[in-house]
XYZ file of C-alpha atoms in Angstrom:
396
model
C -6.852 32.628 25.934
C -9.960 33.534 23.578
C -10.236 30.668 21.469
C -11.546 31.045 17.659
C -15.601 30.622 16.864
C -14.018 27.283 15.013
C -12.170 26.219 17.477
C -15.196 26.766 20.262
C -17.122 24.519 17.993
C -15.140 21.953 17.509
C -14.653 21.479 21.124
C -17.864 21.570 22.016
C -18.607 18.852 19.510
C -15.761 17.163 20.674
C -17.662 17.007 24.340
C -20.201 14.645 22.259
C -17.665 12.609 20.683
C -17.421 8.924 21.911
C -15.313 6.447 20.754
C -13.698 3.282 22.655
C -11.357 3.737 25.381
C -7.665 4.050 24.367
C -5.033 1.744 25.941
C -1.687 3.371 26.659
C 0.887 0.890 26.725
C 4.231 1.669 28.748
C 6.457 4.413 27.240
C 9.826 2.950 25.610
C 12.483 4.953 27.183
C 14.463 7.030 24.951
C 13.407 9.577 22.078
C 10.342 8.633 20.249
C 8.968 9.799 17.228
C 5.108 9.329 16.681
C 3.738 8.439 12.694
C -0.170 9.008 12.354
C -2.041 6.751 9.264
C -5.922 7.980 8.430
C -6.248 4.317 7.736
C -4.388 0.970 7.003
C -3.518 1.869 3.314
C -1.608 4.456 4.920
C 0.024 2.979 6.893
C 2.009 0.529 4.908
C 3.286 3.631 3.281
C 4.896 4.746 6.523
C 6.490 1.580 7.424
C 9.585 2.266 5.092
C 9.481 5.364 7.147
C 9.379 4.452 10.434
C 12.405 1.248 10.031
C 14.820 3.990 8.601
C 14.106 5.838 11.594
C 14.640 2.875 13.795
C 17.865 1.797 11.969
C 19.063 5.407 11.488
C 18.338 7.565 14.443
C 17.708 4.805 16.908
C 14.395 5.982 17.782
C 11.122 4.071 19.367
C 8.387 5.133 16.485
C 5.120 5.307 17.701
C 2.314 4.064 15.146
C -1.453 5.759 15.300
C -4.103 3.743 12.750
C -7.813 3.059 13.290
C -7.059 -0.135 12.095
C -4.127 -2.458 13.759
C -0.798 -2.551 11.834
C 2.041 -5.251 12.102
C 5.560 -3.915 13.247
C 8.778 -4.772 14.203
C 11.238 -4.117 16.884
C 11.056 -0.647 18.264
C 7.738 -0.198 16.775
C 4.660 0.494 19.258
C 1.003 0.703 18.157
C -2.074 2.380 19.034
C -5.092 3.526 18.110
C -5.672 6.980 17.924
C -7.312 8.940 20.430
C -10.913 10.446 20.073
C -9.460 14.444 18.771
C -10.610 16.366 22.153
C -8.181 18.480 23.977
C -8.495 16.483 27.208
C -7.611 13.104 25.343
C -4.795 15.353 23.151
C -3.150 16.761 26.302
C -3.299 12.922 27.747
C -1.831 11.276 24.601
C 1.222 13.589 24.227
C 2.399 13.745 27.921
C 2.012 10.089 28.311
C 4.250 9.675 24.588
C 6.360 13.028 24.907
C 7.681 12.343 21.135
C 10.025 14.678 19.941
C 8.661 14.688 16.395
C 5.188 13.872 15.116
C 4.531 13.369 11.538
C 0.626 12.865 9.801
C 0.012 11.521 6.629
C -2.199 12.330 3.478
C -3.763 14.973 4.535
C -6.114 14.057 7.934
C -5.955 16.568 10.484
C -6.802 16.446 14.059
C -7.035 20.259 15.328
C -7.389 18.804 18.966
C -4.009 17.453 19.029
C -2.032 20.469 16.309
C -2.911 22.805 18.903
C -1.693 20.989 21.726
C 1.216 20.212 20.032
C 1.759 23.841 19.034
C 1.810 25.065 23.019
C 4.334 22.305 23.565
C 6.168 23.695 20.183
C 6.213 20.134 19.396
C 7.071 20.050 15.559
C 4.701 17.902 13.436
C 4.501 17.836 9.378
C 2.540 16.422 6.854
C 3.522 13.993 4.203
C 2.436 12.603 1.005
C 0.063 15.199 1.436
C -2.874 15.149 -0.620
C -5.606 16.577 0.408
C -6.896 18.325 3.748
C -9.582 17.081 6.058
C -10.769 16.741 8.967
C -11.012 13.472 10.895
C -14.061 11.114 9.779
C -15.893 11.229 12.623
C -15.540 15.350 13.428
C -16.466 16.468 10.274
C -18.687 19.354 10.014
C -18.257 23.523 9.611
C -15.804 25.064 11.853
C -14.972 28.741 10.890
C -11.316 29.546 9.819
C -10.594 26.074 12.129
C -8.860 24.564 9.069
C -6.628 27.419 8.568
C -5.122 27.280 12.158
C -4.875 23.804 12.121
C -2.523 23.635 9.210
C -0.904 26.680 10.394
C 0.485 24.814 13.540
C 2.367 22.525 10.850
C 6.140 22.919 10.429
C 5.734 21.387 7.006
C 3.721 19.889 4.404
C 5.045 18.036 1.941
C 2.574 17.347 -1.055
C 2.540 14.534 -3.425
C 2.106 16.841 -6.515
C 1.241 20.498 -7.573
C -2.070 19.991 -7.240
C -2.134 18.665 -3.733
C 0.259 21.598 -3.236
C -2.124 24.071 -4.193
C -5.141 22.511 -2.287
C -2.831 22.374 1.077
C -1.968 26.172 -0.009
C -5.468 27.440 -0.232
C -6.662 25.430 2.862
C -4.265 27.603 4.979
C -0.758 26.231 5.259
C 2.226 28.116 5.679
C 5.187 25.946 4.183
C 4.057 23.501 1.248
C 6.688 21.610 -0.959
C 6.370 19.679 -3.735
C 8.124 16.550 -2.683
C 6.019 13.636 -4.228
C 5.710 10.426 -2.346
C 7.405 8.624 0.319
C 9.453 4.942 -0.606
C 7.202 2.078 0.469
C 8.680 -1.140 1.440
C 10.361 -3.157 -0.848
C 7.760 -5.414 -2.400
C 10.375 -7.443 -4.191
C 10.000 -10.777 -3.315
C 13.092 -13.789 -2.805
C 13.576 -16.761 -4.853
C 15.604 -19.584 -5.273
C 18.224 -18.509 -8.221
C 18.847 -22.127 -9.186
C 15.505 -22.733 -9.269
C 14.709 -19.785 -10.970
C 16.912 -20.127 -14.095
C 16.089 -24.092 -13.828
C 12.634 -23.207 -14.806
C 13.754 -20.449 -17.259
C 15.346 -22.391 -19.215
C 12.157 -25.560 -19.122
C 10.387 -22.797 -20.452
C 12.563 -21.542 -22.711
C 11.356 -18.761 -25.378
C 7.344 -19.483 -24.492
C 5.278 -16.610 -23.447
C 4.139 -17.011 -19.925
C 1.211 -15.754 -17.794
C 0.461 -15.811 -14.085
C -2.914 -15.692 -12.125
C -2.129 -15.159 -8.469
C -4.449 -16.230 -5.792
C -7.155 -17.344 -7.775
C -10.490 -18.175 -5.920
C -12.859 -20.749 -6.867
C -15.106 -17.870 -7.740
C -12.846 -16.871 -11.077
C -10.801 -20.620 -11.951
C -13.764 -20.259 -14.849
C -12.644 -16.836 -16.045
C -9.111 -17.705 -15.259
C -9.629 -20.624 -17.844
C -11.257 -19.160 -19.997
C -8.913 -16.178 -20.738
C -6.267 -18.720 -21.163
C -8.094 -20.528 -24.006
C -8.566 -17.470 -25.842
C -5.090 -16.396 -26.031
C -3.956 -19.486 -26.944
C -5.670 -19.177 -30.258
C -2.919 -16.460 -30.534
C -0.105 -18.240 -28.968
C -0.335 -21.051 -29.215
C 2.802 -21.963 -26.860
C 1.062 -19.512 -24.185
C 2.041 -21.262 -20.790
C -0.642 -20.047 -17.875
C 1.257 -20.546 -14.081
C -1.955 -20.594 -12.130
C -1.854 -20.440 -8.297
C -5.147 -21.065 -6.895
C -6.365 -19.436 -3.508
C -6.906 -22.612 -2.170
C -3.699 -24.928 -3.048
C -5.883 -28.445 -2.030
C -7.635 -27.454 -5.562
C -4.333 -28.286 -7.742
C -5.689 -31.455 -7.785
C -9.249 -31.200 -8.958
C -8.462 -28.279 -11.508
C -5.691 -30.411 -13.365
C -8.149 -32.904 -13.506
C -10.768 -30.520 -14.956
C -8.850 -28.761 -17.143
C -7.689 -32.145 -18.352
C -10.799 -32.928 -19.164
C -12.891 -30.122 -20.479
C -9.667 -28.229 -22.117
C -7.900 -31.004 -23.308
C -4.856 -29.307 -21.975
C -1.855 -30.789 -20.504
C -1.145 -29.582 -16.944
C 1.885 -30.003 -14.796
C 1.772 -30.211 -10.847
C 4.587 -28.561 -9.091
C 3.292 -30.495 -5.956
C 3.490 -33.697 -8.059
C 7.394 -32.576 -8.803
C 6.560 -32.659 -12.432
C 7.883 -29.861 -14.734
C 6.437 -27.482 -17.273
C 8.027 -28.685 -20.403
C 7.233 -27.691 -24.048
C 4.112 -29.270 -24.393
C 2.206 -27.851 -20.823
C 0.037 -25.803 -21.097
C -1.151 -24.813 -17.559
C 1.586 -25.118 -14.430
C -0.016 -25.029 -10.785
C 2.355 -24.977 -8.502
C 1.451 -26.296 -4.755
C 2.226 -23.312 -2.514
C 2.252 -19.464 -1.882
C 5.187 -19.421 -0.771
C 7.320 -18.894 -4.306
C 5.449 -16.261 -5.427
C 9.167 -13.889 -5.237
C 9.753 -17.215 -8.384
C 6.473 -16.983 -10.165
C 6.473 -12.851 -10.760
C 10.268 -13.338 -11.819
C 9.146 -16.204 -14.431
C 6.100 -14.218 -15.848
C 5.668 -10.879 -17.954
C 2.178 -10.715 -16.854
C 0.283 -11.299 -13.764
C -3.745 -10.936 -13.050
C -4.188 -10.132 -9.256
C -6.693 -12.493 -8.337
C -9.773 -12.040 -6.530
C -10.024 -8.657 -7.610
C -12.523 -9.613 -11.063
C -15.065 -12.333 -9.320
C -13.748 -12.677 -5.771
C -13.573 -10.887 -2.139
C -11.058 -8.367 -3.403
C -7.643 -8.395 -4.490
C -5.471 -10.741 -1.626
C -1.801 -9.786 -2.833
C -0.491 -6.326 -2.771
C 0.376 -5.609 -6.664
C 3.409 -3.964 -5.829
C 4.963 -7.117 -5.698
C 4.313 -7.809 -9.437
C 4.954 -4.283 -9.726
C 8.590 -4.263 -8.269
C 9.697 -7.445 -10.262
C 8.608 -6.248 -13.352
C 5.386 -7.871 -14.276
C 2.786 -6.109 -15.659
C -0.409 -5.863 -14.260
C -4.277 -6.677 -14.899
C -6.699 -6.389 -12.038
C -10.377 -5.918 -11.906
C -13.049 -3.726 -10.021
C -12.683 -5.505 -6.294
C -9.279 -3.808 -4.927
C -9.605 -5.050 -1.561
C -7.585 -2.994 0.754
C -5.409 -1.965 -2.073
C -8.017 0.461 -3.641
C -5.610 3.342 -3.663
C -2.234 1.136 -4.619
C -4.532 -0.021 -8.027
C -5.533 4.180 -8.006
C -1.531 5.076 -8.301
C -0.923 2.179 -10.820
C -4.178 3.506 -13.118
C -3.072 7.072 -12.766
C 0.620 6.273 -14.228
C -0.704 3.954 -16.829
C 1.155 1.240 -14.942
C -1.692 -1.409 -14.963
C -4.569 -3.132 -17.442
C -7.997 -2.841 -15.797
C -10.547 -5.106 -16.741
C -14.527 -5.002 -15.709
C -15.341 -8.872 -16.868
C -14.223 -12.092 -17.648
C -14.052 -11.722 -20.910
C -12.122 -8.353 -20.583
C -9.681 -10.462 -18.586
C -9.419 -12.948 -22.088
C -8.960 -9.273 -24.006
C -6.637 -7.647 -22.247
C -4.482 -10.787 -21.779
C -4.470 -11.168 -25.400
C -3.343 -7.682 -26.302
C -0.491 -8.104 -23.689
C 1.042 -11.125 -25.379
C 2.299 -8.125 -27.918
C 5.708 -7.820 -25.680
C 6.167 -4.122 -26.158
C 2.662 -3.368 -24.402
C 3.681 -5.479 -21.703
C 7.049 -4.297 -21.659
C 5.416 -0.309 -21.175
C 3.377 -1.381 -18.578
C 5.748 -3.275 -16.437
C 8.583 -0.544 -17.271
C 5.297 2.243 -15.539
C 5.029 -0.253 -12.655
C 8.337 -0.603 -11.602
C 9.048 2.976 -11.850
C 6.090 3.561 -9.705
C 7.662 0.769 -7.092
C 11.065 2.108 -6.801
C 10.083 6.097 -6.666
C 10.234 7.600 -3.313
C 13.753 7.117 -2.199
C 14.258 10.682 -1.798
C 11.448 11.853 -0.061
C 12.167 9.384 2.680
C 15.704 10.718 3.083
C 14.241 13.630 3.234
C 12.037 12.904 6.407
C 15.003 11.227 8.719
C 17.051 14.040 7.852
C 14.531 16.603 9.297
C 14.035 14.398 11.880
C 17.775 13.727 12.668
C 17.866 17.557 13.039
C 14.742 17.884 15.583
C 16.789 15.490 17.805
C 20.111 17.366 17.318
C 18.095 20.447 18.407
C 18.277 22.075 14.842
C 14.244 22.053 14.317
């Protein structure tokens, strides 16, 4: 076969390609179907995926990710191999899935074609954007086209997307939007929960969730501010480090005048507490439930955002975050884009933004935009195991 001037490039970059050697673990037996994330962002968004086709089709999924990604049963990881057609041939005879499926728009030529002379299916979802791996970038003539061309399917996040997957080369592009992620709706207690909604009564509330040492100042001080326009304003602050309930009572005590209640010290945030730090974590499915708006913490002042704001998100809290994302950069991009967060650049944007949310029907819009954005999906992911139940029924 006469390969393409593209495709004789790439491999011969390919022969200059190093990367560390790839374990194989031992092959499940049974059919697998093998999920490829770009990166660990990604991949969260294909966990939904890959336990509906556990549950549903009784498959082994096979999870690809430059970075490692926790599973569960009848999940396997690896990370990918370096995109050479010696290493692609190697991969899919040792995995033999029946159904491969790539995400957001990385492609690995290397492994399309080889999966094209198997006539191994393989489609894209919540397509974006095409491009090449990170590492094997570079001009490859008409090498783009061909690659997308070996795709069954592309299904794009919007028109847009559609249009750049479209003009790239690809032969069947839907609109299908993006998949379900999984549920960040966290448990609580239900005694406990209407317990403390009824300590609290009418009062607005506000929550600051994992709060480093770096930001208890801005934390504080965005508190006082608002209070000068409610005056009832109850702040349920949860700090990073819990062993610092203690110390910030006793300086906010102090400095603030405030009275603060210690969940660890079983008191209770009655009418005249102003600040509430509970002791653990672990009730954080409670706190988003008890509070109409939540700042992500670490995200203004500290190593980046710690919890993933869908959680707020899918409990209907509404959202402030600053510039530091942490490895949520392009959750906090989808929240932006459907107006579904604040976003603040300081500490005393934190004190402004907090203030204008007290005004219930701003909240209220935000948290209604959040949740929407939590709970969309549904059907794209049906979508997926269906086309998968018919590659194992022989239909595909």
């Amino acid at each position: 076969m006469v390969l393409s001037l593209g495709r004789t490039l790439y491999n011969l970059t390919g022969r200059r390609a190093t990367g560390p050697e790839v374990a194989r673990p031992a092959r499940p037996p049974g059919d697998l179907i093998w999920l490829h994330a770009a990166e660990l962002g990604c991949a969260r968004g294909l966990r939904q995926l890959a336990l509906r086709l556990v549950e549903e089709l009784g498959v082994t999924v096979l999870l690809t990710c430059p970075e490692e990604v926790p599973l569960t049963a009848d999940m396997v990881y690896q990370r990918p191999p370096p995109d050479t057609a010696a290493e692609a041939k190697a991969f899919l005879s040792h995995w033999a899935p029946a159904l491969g499926i790539m995400a957001e728009g990385e492609l690995r030529p290397a492994v399309l074609f080889e999966a094209a002379e198997r006539r191994l299916p393989m489609i894209m979802v919540d397509a974006r954007q095409p491009y090449f791996v990170k590492e094997r970038e570079g001009w490859y003539p008409g090498l783009m086209r061909a690659a997308l061309q070996s795709m069954r399917q592309v299904l794009a996040v919007d028109e847009a997307s559609a249009r750049a997957f479209r003009r790239a080369g690809a032969a069947e592009v839907v609109v299908a939007g993006r998949m379900e992620e999984p549920s960040a709706a966290l448990p609580c207690h239900e005694p406990e929960r209407a317990a403390l909604a009824g300590l609290m009564a009418t009062r607005p509330v506000w929550l600051a969730v994992d709060v480093p040492a770096a930001e208890e100042a801005a934390v504080i001080a965005a508190h006082r501010a608002a209070l000068r326009l409610a005056h009832r304003l109850l702040l349920i602050l949860v700090p990073q480090e819990a062993a610092r309930a203690a110390d910030l009572a006793a300086q906010m005590e102090a400095s603030e005048g405030w009275t603060v209640a210690q969940r660890g010290l079983e008191q209770e945030p009655d009418a005249e507490t102003e600040v509430y730090l509970p002791d653990s974590a672990e009730e954080y499915g409670l706190w988003y439930r008890l509070s109409p708006i939540t700042y992500m913490g670490g995200s203004l002042l500290g190593d980046g955002c710690a919890r993933n704001p869908m959680e707020p998100a899918a409990l209907g809290s509404a959202i402030i975050y600053g510039p530091r994302s942490g490895g949520y950069g392009s959750v906090f991009g989808r929240l932006g884009a459907a107006q579904a967060a604040r976003a603040v650049g300081s500490a005393g944007d934190l004190g402004d933004a907090l203030s204008d949310l007290l005004a219930p029907d701003r909240a209220a819009r935000l948290a209604q935009a959040a949740w929407a954005l939590a709970s969309d999906g549904v059907e794209v992911t049906e979508r997926v195991v269906g086309f998968a139940r018919d590659v194992l029924d022989g239909g595909k």
